[in-house]
XYZ file of C-alpha atoms in Angstrom:
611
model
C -45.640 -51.251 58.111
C -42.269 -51.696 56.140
C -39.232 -50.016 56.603
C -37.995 -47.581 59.520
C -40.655 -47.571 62.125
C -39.633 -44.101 63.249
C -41.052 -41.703 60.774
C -39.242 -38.457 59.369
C -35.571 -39.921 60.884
C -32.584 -39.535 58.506
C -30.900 -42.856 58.536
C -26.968 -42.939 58.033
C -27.758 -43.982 54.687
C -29.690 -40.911 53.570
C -26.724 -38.514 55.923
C -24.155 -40.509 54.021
C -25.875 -39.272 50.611
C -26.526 -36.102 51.497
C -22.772 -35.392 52.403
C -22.148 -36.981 49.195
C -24.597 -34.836 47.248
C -23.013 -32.123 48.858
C -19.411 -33.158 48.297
C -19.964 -33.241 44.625
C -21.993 -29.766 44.191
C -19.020 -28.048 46.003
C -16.494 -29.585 43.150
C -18.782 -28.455 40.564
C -18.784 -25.506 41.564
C -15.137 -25.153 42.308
C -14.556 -26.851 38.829
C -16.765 -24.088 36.998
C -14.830 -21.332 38.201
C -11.261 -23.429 37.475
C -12.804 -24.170 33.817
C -13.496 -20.344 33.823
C -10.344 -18.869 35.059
C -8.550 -21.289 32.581
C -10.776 -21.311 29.481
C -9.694 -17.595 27.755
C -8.001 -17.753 24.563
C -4.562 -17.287 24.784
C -4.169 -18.786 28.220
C -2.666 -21.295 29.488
C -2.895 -22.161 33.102
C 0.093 -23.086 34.790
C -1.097 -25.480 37.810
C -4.742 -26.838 38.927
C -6.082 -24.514 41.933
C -6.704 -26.487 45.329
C -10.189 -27.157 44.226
C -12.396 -29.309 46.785
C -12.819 -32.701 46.079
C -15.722 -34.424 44.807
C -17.363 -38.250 45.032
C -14.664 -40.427 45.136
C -15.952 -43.712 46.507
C -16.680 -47.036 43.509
C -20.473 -46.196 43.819
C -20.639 -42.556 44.109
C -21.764 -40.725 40.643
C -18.974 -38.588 39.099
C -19.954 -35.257 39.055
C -21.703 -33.618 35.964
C -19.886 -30.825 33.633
C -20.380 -27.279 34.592
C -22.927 -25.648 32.906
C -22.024 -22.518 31.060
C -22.827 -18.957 31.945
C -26.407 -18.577 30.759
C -26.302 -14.671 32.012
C -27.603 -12.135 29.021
C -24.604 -9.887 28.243
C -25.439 -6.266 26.779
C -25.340 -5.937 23.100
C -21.791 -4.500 21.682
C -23.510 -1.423 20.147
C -25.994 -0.256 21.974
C -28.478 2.705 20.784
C -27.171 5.022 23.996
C -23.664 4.093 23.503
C -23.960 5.437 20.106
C -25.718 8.776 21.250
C -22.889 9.339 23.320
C -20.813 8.936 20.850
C -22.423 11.462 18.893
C -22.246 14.299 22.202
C -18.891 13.409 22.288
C -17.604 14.413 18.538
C -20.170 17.037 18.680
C -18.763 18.377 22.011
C -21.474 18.327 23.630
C -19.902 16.193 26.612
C -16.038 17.213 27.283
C -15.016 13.197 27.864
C -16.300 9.805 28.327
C -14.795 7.365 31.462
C -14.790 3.310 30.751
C -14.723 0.978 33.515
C -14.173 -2.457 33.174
C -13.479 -5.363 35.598
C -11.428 -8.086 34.186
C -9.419 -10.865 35.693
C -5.955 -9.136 35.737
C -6.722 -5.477 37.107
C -9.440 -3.100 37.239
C -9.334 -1.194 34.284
C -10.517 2.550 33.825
C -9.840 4.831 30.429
C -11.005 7.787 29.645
C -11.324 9.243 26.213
C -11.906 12.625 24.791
C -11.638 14.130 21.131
C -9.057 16.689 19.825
C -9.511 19.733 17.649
C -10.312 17.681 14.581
C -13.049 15.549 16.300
C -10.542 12.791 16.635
C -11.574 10.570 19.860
C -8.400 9.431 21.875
C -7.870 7.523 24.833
C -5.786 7.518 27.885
C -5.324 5.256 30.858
C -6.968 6.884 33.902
C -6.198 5.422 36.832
C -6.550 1.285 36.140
C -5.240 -0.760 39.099
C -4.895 -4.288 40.193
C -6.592 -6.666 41.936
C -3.867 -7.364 44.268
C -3.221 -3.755 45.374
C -7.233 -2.952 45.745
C -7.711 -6.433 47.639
C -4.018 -8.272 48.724
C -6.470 -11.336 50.226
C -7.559 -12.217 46.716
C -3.673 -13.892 46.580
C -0.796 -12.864 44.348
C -0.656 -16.062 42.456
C -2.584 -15.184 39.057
C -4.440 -18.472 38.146
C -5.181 -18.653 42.173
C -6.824 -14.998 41.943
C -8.455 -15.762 38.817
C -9.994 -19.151 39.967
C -11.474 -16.883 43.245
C -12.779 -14.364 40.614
C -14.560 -16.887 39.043
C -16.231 -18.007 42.097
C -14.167 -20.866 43.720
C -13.675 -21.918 47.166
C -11.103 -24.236 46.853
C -9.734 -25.989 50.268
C -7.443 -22.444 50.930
C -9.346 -19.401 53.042
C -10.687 -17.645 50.458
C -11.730 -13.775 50.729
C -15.051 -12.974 52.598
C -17.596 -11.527 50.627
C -18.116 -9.065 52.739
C -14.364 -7.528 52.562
C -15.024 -7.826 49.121
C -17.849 -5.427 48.780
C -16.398 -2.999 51.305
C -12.805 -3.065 49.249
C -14.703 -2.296 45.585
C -16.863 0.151 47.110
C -13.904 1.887 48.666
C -12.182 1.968 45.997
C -15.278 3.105 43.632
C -15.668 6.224 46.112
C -11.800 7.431 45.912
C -11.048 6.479 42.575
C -10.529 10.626 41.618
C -11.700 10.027 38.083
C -14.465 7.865 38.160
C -15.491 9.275 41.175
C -15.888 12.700 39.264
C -17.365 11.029 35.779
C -20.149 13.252 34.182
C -20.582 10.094 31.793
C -19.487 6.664 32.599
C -19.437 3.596 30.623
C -19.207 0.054 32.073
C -17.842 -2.564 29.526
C -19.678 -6.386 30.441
C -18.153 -8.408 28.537
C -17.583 -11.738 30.746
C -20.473 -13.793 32.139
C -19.954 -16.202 35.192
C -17.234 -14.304 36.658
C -19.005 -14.149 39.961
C -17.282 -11.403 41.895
C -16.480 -9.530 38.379
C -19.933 -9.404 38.540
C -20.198 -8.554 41.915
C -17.905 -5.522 41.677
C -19.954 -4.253 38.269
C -23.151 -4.325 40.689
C -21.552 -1.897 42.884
C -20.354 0.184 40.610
C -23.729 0.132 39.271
C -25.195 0.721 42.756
C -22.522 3.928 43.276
C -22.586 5.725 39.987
C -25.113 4.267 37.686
C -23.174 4.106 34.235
C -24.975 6.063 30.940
C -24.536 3.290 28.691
C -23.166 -0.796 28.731
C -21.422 -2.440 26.324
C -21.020 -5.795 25.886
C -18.239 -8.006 23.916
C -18.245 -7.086 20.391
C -18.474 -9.919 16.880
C -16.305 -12.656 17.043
C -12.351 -11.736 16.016
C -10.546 -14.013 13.405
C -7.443 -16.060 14.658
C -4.277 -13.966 14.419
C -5.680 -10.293 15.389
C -5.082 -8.368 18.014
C -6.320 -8.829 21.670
C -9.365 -7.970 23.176
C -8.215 -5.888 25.805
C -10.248 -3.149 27.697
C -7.528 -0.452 25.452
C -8.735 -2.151 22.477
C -12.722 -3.124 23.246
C -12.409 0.862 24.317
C -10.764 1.643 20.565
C -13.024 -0.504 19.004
C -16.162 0.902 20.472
C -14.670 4.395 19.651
C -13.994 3.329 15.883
C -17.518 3.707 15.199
C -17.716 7.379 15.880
C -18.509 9.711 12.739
C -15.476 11.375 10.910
C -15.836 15.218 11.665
C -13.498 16.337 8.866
C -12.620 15.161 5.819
C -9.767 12.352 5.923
C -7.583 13.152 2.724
C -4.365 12.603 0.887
C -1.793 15.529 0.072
C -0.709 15.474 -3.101
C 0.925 18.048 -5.663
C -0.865 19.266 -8.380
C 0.651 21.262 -11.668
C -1.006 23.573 -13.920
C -0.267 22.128 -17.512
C -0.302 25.829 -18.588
C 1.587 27.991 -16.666
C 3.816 24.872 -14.870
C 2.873 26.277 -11.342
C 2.868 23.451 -8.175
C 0.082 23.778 -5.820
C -0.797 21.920 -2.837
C -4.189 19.307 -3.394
C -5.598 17.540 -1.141
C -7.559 14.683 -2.349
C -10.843 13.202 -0.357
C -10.589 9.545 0.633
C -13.080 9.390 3.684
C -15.508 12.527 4.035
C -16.916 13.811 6.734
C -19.699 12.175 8.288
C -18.489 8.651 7.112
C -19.176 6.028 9.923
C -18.402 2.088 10.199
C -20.189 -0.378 12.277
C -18.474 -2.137 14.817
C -15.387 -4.715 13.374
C -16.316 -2.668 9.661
C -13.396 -0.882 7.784
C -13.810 1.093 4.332
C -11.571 0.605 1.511
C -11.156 3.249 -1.033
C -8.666 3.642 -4.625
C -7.204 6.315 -5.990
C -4.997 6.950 -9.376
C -1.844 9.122 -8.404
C 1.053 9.791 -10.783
C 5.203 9.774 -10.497
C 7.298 13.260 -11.000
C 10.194 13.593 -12.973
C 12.990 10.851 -11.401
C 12.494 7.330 -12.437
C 11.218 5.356 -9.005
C 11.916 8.620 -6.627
C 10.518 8.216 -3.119
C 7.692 10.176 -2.741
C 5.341 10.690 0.623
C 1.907 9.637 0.787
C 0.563 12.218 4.009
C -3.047 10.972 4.970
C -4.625 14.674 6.928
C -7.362 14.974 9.293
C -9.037 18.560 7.759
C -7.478 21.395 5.050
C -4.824 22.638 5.519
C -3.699 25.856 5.046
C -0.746 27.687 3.402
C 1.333 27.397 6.344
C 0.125 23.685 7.398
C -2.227 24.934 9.886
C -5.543 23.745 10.418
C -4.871 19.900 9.923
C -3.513 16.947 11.465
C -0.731 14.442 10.218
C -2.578 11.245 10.562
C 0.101 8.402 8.412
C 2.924 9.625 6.277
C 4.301 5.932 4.332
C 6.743 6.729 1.568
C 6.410 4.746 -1.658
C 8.303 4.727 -4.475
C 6.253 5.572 -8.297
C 7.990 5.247 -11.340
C 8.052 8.707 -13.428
C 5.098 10.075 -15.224
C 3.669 6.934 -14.365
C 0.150 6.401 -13.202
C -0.385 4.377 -9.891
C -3.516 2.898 -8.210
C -2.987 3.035 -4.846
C -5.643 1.530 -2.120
C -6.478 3.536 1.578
C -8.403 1.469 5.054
C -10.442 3.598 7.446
C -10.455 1.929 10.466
C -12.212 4.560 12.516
C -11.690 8.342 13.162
C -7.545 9.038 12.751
C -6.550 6.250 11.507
C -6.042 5.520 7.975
C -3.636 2.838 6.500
C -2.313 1.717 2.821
C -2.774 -1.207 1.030
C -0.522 -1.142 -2.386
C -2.469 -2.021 -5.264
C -3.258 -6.038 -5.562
C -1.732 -6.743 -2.336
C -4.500 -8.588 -1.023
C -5.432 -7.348 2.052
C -4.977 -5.120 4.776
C -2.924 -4.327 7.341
C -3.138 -5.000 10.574
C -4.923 -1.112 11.916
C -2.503 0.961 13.637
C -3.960 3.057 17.373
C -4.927 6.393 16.576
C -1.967 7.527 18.686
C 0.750 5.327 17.247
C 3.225 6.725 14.879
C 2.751 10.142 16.434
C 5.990 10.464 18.359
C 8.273 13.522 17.965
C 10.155 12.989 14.596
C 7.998 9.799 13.217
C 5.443 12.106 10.817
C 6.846 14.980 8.898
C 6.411 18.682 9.749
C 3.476 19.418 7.405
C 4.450 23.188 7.382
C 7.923 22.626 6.215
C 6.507 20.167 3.635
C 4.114 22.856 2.016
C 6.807 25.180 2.053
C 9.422 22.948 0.601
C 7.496 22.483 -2.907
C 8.898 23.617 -6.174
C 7.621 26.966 -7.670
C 7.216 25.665 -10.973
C 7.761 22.409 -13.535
C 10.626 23.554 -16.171
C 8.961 21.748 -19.519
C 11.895 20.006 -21.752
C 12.251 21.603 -25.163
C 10.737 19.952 -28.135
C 11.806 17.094 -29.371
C 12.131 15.526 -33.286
C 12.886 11.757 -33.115
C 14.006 9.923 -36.342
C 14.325 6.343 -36.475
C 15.819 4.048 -39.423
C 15.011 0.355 -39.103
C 16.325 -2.514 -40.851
C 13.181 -4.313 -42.230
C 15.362 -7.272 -43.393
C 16.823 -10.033 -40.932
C 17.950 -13.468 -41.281
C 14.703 -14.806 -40.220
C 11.619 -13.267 -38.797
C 12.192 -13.047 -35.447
C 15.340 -10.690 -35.246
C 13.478 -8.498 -37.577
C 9.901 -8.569 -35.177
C 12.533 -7.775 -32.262
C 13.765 -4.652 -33.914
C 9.901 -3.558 -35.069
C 8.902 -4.646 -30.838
C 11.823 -1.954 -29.528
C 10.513 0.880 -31.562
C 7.171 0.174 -30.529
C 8.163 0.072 -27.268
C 10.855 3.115 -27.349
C 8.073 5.176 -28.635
C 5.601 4.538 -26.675
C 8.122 5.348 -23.771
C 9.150 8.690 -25.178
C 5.556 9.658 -25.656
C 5.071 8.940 -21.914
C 7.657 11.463 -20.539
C 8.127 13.778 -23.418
C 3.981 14.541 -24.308
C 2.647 17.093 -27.145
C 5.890 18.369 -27.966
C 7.340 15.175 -29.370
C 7.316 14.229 -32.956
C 8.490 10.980 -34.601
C 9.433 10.124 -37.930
C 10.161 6.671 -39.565
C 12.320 5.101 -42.160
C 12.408 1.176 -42.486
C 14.423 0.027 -45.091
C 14.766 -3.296 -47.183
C 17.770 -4.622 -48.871
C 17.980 -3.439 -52.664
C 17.819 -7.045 -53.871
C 15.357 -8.382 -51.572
C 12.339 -10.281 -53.386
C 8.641 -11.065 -52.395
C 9.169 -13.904 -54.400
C 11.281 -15.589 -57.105
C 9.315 -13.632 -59.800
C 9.666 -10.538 -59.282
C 11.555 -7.753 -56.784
C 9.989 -5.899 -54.050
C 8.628 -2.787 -55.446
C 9.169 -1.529 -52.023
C 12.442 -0.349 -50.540
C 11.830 2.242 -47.994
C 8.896 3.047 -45.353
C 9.100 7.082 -44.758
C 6.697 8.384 -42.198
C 7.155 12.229 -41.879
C 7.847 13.314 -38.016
C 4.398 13.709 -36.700
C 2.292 12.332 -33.590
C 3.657 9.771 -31.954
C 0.643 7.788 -32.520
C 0.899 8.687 -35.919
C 4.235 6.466 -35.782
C 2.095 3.864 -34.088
C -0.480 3.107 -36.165
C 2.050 3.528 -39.143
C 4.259 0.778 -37.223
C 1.499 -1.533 -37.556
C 1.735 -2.506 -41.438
C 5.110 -2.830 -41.336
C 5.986 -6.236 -42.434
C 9.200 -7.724 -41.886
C 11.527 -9.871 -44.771
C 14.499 -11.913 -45.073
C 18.081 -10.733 -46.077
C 19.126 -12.028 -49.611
C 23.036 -10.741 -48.328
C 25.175 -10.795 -44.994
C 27.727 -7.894 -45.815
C 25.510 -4.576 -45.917
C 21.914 -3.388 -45.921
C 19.960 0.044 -47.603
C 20.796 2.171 -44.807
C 22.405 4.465 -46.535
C 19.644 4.978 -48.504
C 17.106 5.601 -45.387
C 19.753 8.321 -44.297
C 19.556 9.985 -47.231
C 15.689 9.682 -47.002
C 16.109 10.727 -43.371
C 17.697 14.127 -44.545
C 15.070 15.060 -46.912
C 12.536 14.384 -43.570
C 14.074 16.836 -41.659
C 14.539 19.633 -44.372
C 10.932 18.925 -45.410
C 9.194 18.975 -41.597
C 6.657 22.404 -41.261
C 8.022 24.490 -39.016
C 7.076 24.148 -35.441
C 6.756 28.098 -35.117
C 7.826 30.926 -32.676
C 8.827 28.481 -30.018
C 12.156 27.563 -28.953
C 14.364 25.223 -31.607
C 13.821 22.043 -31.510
C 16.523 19.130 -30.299
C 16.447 16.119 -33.296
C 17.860 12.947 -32.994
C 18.436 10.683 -35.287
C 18.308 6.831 -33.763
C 19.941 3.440 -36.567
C 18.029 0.524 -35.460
C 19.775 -2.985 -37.128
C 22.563 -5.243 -37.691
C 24.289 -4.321 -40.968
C 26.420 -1.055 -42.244
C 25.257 1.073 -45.151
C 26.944 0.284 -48.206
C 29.225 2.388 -50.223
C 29.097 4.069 -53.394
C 31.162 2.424 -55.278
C 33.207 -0.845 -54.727
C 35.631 -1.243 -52.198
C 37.388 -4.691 -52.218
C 34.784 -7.017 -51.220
C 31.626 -4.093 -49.053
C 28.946 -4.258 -51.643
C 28.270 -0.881 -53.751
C 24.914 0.950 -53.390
C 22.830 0.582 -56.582
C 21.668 4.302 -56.007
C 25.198 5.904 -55.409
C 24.267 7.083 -51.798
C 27.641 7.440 -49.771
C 26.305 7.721 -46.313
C 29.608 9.120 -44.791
C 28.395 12.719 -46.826
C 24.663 12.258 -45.543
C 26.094 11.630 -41.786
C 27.801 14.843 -41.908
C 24.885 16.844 -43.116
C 22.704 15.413 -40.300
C 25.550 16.156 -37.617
C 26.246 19.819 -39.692
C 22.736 20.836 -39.117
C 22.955 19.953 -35.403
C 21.290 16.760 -35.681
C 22.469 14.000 -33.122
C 23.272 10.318 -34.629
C 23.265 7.455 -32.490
C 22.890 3.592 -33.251
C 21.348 0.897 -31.986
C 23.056 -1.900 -33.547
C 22.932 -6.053 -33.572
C 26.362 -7.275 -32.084
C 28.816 -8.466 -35.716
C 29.709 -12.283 -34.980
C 31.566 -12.182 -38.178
C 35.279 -14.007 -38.308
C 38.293 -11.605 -38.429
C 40.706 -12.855 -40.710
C 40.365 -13.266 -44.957
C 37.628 -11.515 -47.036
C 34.847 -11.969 -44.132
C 38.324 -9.671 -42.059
C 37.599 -6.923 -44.134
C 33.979 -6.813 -43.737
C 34.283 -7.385 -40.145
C 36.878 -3.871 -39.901
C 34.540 -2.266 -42.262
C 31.642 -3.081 -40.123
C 32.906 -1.922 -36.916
C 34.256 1.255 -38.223
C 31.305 2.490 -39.783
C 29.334 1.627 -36.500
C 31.704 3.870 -34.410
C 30.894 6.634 -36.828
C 27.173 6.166 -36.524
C 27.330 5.970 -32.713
C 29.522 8.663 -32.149
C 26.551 10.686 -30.349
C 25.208 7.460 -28.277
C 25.241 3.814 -28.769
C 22.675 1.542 -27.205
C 22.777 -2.825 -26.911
C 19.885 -4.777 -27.981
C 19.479 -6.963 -24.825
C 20.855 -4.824 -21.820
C 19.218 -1.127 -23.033
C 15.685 -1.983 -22.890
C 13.070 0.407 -25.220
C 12.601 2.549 -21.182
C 16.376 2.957 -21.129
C 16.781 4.261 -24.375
C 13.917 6.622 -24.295
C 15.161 7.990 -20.810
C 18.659 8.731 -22.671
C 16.985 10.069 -25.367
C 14.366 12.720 -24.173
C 15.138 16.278 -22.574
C 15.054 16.262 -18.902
C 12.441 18.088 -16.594
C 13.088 20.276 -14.423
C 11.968 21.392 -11.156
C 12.044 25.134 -10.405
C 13.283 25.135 -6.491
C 13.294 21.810 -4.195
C 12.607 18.312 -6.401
C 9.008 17.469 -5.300
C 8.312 14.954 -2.303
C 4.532 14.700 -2.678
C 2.772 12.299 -5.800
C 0.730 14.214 -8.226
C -2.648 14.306 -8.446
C -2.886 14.994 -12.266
C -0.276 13.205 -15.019
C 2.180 15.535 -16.323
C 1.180 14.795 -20.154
């Protein structure tokens, strides 16, 4: 025989290896829970725990990595989570008591629903691991590292005082103690005395349901605390009431404002777990140009005197008048709602159910109902006549003029509506020539006052030409034409009178009728000082939108430059608008009647367009 003659004696060697073995088990183990208690996002651990050491001689084997937790966790949306759920919002269970043990504390929330099926949460009772059990240490990574499982070379807490401190505590805890339905939230494998403390719990008061950690949350969000793993998991309840937007609606025949309340989210909508729901609406401006307007998101209908909903978000935006705007809502869960503006890309980070709702931060919905307008005051009708100098130096000054009427009425069409008509009168210089053959058979445009898309499409054949002259243009001719418009316009009927206007779009004065030193005579004899004071005489107000004169002011080109200047002050008498700092918006906001609210301006958007 070979070897040790004494059979089944340890030799030194195999003690030696043995310790060894058992050296390097005990710092893999204490290295697991270290790894463990260090390893959560977000964390960074200050100093190394006393962890026992391992192999350290030249031929001993350096321990192997610690394996990961291999424990099944429950899923994050289980089947009786989500019945109750369901009792909950139907009120068939008053509240529902979450219990989770975590690293830090002990945590326990209970959440219930309000009157509009709402679920919200409340700390109930969470406490700390150093107050339930002072052995554990009151260093944080050293408490952490025991939860984990670690020994370390300090006295660590016996397992026994463990169990009889949770269970303790589990028995005069007064609300979980008392919990008709308790939920235990797993959500960390490995922890061995987290898991410990969830078997007693277990072994005390058997929860209804167990939820486990929920998808995977992109860099950047918010934590996943037991508050928020609760808010989460209480996201995916169903909506009991409709989730809608107040807005202010007017009857386009009698001018009355009404309360509306428009449906984003209705009831018995419901997201999966991590899901939101995005939904677009079209909402229009009121009367003021970019007036702040509220945008309250309400839990149920309300009635006349705001009862009977809930204030969920109230942002204030500001929508440009008449205007249509497309704006975009987030559910999130029951109660909360949030805005995303139109193209903006994404959404905001979701709000609690239960922030915002201090004293003061949403507004009094009863005050709001009661603080709309009785009625919309519609402006009086409105005649618009424009004269347009169709001849420029080149193309472009010309195409600028034609591009501000298009634009200026457009504009008035937006805010005025059916009780706006337009008339047109472009006008070419008397000499002017399609070619070097023969004249222009054409020297005015007239287009009666009619539809503003009437004007429009008229607009569109217009074609400008160049000037054959610097001094004057026709336009005394198109005011002459502009007269015989208004005489000749059919008669609106029993309604109020209508305001006219009379808008000069170009660069040069109207000539005179006969010679006058070195202002060129009008072939037709028009004086347009006699036609100005008709227009004015029959109420009619003149205003000018006229190129700035860069003529000298000394010589002949003197005398064309006074002349110039004073016959522009006459036309603009009523109003005078710049090409380049009035844009077609500005001129059409100067130009049209105002509305009127009848009582308090109006702090809601509309749900209809005015026009």
């Amino acid at each position: 025989m070979r070897g040790d003659p004494t059979l089944g004696a340890l030799t030194d060697q195999d003690l030696e290896a043995a310790r060894t073995a058992l050296r390097g088990a005990q710092h893999t183990w204490d290295l697991r829970a270290a790894t463990l208690a260090g390893g959560e996002a977000g964390r960074a651990r200050r100093a190394a725990p006393p962890l026992r050491a391992g192999p350290a001689g030249p031929g001993d084997r350096a321990p192997a990595p610690p394996p990961p937790p291999t424990r099944p966790l429950p899923p994050h949306d289980p089947a009786a989570w989500q019945q109750i759920l369901n009792d909950l919002v139907g009120g068939r269970i008053a509240d529902v008591v979450f219990a989770e043990f975590t690293p830090d504390r002990v945590h326990v929330v209970k959440a219930a629903v309000d009157a509009s099926g709402i679920p919200r949460q409340t700390d109930a009772g969470s406490t700390d691991w150093d107050t339930l059990l002072p052995p554990l240490g009151q260093d944080d990574d050293l408490r952490r590292f025991r939860l984990a499982g670690g020994i370390g070379t300090q006295e660590a807490p016996d397992r026994a005082e463990f169990d009889a401190a949770v269970t303790r505590w589990l028995r005069t805890h007064p609300v979980l103690s008392r919990a008709r339905t308790l939920v235990l939230l797993d959500r960390r494998a490995g922890w061995v005395l987290l898991e410990r403390a969830a078997a007693l719990l277990r072994a005390a008061r058997p929860p209804a349901a167990e939820i486990g950690p929920g998808p995977p949350e992109p860099a950047g969000t918010r934590g996943t605390d037991t508050a928020e793993a609760v808010r989460a998991a209480l996201r995916t309840a169903p909506l009991m009431v409709d989730h809608s937007l107040l807005l202010a609606r007017v009857d386009r025949r009698t001018g009355e404002v009404h309360a509306h309340t428009q449906v984003l989210f209705p009831a018995g909508s419901r997201l999966r777990r991590g899901e939101t729901a995005t939904v677009e609406i079209t909402v229009y401006g009121g009367l003021a140009t970019r007036a702040p307007v509220l945008l309250p998101v309400l839990a149920g209908a309300p009635a006349a005197d705001g009862t009977g909903a809930v204030t969920l978000s109230a942002r204030q935006t500001a929508l440009a008048a008449f205007a249509p705007a497309r704006l975009a809502f987030v559910l999130h869960g029951p109660g909360e709602v949030t805005g995303a503006g139109a193209g903006s890309g994404g959404t905001p980070p979701a709000p609690g159910p239960d922030e915002g709702r201090a004293p003061g931060a949403l507004p009094d919905l009863a005050a709001l109902l009661g603080g709309l307008p009785r009625h919309v005051i519609h402006p009086p009708a409105l005649d618009v006549l424009l004269t347009v100098e169709m001849s420029g130096a080149d193309l472009a000054e010309t195409a600028e003029r034609l591009e501000f009427v298009r634009g200026l009425v457009a504009a008035l069409s937006r805010r005025h509506g059916p009780g706006l008509r337009v008339g047109l009168v472009g006008h070419y210089d008397h000499v002017t020539h399609e070619n070097r053959y023969g004249p222009r058979p054409v020297l005015l445009h007239r287009i009666p006052a009619g539809p503003a898309h009437a004007a429009l499409d008229a607009l569109a054949g217009w074609r400008p030409a160049r000037r054959e002259q610097d001094t004057v243009s026709s336009l005394e001719d198109a005011l002459k034409e502009t007269g015989r418009l208004l005489r000749a316009r059919p008669d609106r009927g029993a309604g109020p009178r209508a305001e006219r206007i009379v808008l000069v779009v170009g660069r040069r004065p109207p000539g005179l009728p006969e010679q006058h030193e070195v202002v060129p005579v009008c072939p037709l004899g028009a004086d347009w000082r006699t036609e100005l004071d008709a227009l004015r005489a029959r109420g009619v107000r003149v205003m000018a939108r006229a190129d700035p004169h860069t003529a000298p002011g000394k010589g002949p080109q003197g005398l064309v430059h006074r002349y110039t200047a004073s016959t522009w002050d006459a036309l603009r008498a009523d109003g005078s608008f710049r090409p380049g700092s009035d844009t077609a918006d500005d001129v059409a906001e100067a130009l049209a009647p105002p509305w009127q609210w009848d009582g308090p301006p109006c702090r809601l958007a509309l749900a209809t367009p005015l026009l």
